PDB file of C-alpha atoms in Angstrom:
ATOM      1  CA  UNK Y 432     100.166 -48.871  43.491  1.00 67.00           C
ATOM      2  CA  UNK Y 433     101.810 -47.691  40.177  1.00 72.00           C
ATOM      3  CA  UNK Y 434      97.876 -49.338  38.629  1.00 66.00           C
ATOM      4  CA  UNK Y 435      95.690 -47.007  40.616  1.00 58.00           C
ATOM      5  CA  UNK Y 436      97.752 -44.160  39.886  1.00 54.00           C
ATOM      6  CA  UNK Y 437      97.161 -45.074  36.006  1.00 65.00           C
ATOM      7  CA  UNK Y 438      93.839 -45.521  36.425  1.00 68.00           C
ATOM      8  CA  UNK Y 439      93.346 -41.994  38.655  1.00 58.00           C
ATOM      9  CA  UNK Y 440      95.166 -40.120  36.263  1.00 57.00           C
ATOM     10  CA  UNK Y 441      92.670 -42.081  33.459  1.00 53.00           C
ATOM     11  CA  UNK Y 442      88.973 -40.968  35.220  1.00 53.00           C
ATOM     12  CA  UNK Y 443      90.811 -37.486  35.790  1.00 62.00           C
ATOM     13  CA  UNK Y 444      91.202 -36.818  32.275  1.00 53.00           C
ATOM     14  CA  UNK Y 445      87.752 -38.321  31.173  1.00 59.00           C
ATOM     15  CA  UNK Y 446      85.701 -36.342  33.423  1.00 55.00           C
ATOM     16  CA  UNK Y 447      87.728 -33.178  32.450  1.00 56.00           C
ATOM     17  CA  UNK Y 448      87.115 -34.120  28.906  1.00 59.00           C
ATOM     18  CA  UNK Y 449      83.530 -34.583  29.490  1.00 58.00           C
ATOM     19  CA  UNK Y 450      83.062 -31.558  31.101  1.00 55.00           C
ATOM     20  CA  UNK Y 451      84.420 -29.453  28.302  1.00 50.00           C
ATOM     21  CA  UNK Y 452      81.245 -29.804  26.195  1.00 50.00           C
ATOM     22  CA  UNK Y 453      78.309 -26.981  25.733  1.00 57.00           C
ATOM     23  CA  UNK Y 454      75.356 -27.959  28.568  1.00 55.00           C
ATOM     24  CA  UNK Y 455      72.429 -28.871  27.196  1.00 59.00           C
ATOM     25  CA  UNK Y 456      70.043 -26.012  25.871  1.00 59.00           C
ATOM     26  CA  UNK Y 457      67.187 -24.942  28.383  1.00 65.00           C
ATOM     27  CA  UNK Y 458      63.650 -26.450  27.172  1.00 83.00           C
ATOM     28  CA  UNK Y 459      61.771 -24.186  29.319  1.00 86.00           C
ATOM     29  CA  UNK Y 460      61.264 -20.694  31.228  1.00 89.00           C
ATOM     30  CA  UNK Y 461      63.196 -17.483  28.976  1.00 93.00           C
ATOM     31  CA  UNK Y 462      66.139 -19.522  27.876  1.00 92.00           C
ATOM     32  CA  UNK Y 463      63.534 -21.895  25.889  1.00 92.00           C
ATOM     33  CA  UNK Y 464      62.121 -22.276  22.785  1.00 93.00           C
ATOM     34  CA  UNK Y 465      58.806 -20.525  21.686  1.00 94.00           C
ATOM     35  CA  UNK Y 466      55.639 -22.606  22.177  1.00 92.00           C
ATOM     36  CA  UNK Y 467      52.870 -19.910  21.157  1.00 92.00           C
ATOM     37  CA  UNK Y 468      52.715 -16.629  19.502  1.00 95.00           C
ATOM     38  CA  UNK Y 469      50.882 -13.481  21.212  1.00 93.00           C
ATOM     39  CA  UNK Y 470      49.357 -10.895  19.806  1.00 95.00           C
ATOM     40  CA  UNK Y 471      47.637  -7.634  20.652  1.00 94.00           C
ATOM     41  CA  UNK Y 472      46.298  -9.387  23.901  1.00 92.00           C
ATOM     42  CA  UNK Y 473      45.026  -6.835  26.308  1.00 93.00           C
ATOM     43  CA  UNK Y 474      46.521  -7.135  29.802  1.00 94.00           C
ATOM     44  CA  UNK Y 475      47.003  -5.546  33.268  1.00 94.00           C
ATOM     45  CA  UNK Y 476      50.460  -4.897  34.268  1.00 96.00           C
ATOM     46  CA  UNK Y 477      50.681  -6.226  37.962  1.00 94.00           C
ATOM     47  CA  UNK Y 478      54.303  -5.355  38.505  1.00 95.00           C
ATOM     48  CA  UNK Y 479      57.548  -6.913  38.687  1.00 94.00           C
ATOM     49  CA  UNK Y 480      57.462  -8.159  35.550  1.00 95.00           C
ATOM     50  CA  UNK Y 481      54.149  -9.767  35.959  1.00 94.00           C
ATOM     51  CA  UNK Y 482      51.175  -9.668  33.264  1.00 95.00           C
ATOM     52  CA  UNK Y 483      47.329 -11.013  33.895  1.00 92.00           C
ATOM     53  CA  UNK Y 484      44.693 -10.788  31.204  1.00 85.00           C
ATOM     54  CA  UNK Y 485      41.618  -9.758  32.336  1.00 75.00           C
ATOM     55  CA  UNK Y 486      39.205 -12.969  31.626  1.00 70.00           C
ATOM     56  CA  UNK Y 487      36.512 -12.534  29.742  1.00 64.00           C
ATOM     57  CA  UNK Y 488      33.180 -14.156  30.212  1.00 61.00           C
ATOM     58  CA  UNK Y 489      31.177 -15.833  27.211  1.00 61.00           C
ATOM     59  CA  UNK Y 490      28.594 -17.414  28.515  1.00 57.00           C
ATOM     60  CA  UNK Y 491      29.739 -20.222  31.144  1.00 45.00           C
ATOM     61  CA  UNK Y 492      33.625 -20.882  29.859  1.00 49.00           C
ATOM     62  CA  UNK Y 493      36.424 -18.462  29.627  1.00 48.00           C
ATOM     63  CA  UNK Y 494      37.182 -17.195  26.310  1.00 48.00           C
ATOM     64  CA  UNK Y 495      41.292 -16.285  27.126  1.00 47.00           C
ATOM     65  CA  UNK Y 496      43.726 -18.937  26.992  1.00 53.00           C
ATOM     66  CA  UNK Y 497      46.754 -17.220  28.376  1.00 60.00           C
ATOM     67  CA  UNK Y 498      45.855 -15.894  31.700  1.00 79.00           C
ATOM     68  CA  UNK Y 499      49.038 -14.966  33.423  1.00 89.00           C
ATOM     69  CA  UNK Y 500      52.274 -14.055  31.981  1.00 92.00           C
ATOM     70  CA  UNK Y 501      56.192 -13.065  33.087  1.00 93.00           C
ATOM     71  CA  UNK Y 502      58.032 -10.752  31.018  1.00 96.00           C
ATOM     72  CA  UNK Y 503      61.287 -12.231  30.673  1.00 96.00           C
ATOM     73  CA  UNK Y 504      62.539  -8.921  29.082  1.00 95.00           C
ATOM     74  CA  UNK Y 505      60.922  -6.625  31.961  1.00 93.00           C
ATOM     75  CA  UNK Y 506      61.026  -2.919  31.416  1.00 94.00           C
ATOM     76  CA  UNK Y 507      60.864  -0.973  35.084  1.00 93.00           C
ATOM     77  CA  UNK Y 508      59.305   2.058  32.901  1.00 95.00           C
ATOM     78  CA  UNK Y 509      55.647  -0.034  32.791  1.00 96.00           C
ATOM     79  CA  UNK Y 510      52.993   1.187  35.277  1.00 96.00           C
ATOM     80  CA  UNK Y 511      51.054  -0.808  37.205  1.00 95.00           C
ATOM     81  CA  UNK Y 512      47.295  -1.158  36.322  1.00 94.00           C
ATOM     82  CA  UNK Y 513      44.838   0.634  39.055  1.00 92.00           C
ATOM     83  CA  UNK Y 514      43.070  -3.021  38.830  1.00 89.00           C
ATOM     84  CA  UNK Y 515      43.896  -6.332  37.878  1.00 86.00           C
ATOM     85  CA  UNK Y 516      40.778  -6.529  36.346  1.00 85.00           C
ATOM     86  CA  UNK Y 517      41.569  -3.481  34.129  1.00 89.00           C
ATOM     87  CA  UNK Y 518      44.051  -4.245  31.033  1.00 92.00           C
ATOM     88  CA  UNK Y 519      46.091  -1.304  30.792  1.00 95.00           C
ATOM     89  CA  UNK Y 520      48.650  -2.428  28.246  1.00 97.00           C
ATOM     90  CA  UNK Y 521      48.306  -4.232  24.783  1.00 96.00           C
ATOM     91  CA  UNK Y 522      51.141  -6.602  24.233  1.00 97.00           C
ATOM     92  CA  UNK Y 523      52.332  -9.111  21.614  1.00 97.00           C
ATOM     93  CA  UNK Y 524      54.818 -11.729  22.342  1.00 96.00           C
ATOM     94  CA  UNK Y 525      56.584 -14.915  22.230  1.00 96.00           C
ATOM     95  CA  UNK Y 526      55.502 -17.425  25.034  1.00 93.00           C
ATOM     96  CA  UNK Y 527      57.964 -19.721  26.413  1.00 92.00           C
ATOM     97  CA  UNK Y 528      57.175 -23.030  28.494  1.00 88.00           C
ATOM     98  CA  UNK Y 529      57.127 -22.847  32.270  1.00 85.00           C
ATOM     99  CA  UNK Y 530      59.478 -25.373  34.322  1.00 83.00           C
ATOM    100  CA  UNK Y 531      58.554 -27.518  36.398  1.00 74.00           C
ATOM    101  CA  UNK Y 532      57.930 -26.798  40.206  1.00 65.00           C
ATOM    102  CA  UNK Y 533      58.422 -29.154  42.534  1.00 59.00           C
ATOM    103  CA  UNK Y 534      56.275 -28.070  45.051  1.00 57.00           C
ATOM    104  CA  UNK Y 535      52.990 -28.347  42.969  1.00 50.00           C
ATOM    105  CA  UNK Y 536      53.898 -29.783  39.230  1.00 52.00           C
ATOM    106  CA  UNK Y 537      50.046 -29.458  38.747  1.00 51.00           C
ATOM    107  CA  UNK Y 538      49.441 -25.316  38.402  1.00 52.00           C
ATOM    108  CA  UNK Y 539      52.092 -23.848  36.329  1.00 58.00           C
ATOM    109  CA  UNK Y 540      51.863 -20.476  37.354  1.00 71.00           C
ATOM    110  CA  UNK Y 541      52.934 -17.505  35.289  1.00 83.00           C
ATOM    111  CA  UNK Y 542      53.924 -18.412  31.745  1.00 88.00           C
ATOM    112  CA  UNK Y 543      57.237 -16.722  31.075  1.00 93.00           C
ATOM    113  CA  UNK Y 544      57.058 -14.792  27.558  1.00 95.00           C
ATOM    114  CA  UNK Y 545      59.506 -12.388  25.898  1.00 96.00           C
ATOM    115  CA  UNK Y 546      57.583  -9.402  24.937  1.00 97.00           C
ATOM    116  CA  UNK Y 547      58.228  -7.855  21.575  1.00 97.00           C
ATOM    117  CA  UNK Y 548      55.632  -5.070  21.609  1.00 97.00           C
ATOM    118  CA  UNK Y 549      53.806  -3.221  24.509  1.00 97.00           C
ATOM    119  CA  UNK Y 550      51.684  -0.074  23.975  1.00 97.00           C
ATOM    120  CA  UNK Y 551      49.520   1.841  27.017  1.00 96.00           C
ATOM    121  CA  UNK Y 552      45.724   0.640  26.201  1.00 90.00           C
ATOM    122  CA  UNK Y 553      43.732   3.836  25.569  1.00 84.00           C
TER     123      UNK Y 553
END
């Protein structure tokens, strides 16, 4: 009995130990690092935080890479574009990595991106 009291006591202290350390950093959404550099990319604000550039057609591809876009530093200030098809805001950035979703690991969605200049499109 005294043994697996010893040995309790033992896996007690490791796994308070263990947990003591730093979690690992994030590798995606805001807390992640920066996988592509924005700028002056002319968008409509849809709300909430949530950007869409309007696509632009070239022939028979799409000429815009980043299509949709999160703030992850969202100002409530912003006003919504009259059309989602109308950029109302010029913005530069810092894009960050989506995480995964486990309902559909295919379509990423919005691309979370910290913004580090907006200005009203005139």
């Amino acid at each position: 009995m005294k043994l697996f009291h010893i040995i309790s006591a033992v896996c007690i202290c490791t796994l308070l130990i263990s947990c003591n350390h730093e979690g690992p950093k994030a590798d995606c959404g805001c807390d992640g690092p920066t996988t592509k550099r924005f700028q002056d990319v002319a968008v409509s604000y849809l709300g909430d935080g949530y950007f869409l550039v309007p696509q632009k057609k070239e022939g028979s591809s799409y000429s815009d890479q980043i299509t949709a876009l999160i703030a992850c530093n969202m100002d409530s200030s912003w006003a919504v574009s009259t059309s989602p098809t109308i950029a109302n805001y010029i913005i530069s950035g810092n894009m960050k990595m989506s995480c995964p979703d486990d309902f559909n690991r295919l379509w990423e969605g919005y691309q979370p991106a910290t913004i580090t200049k907006i200005e009203a499109k005139r």
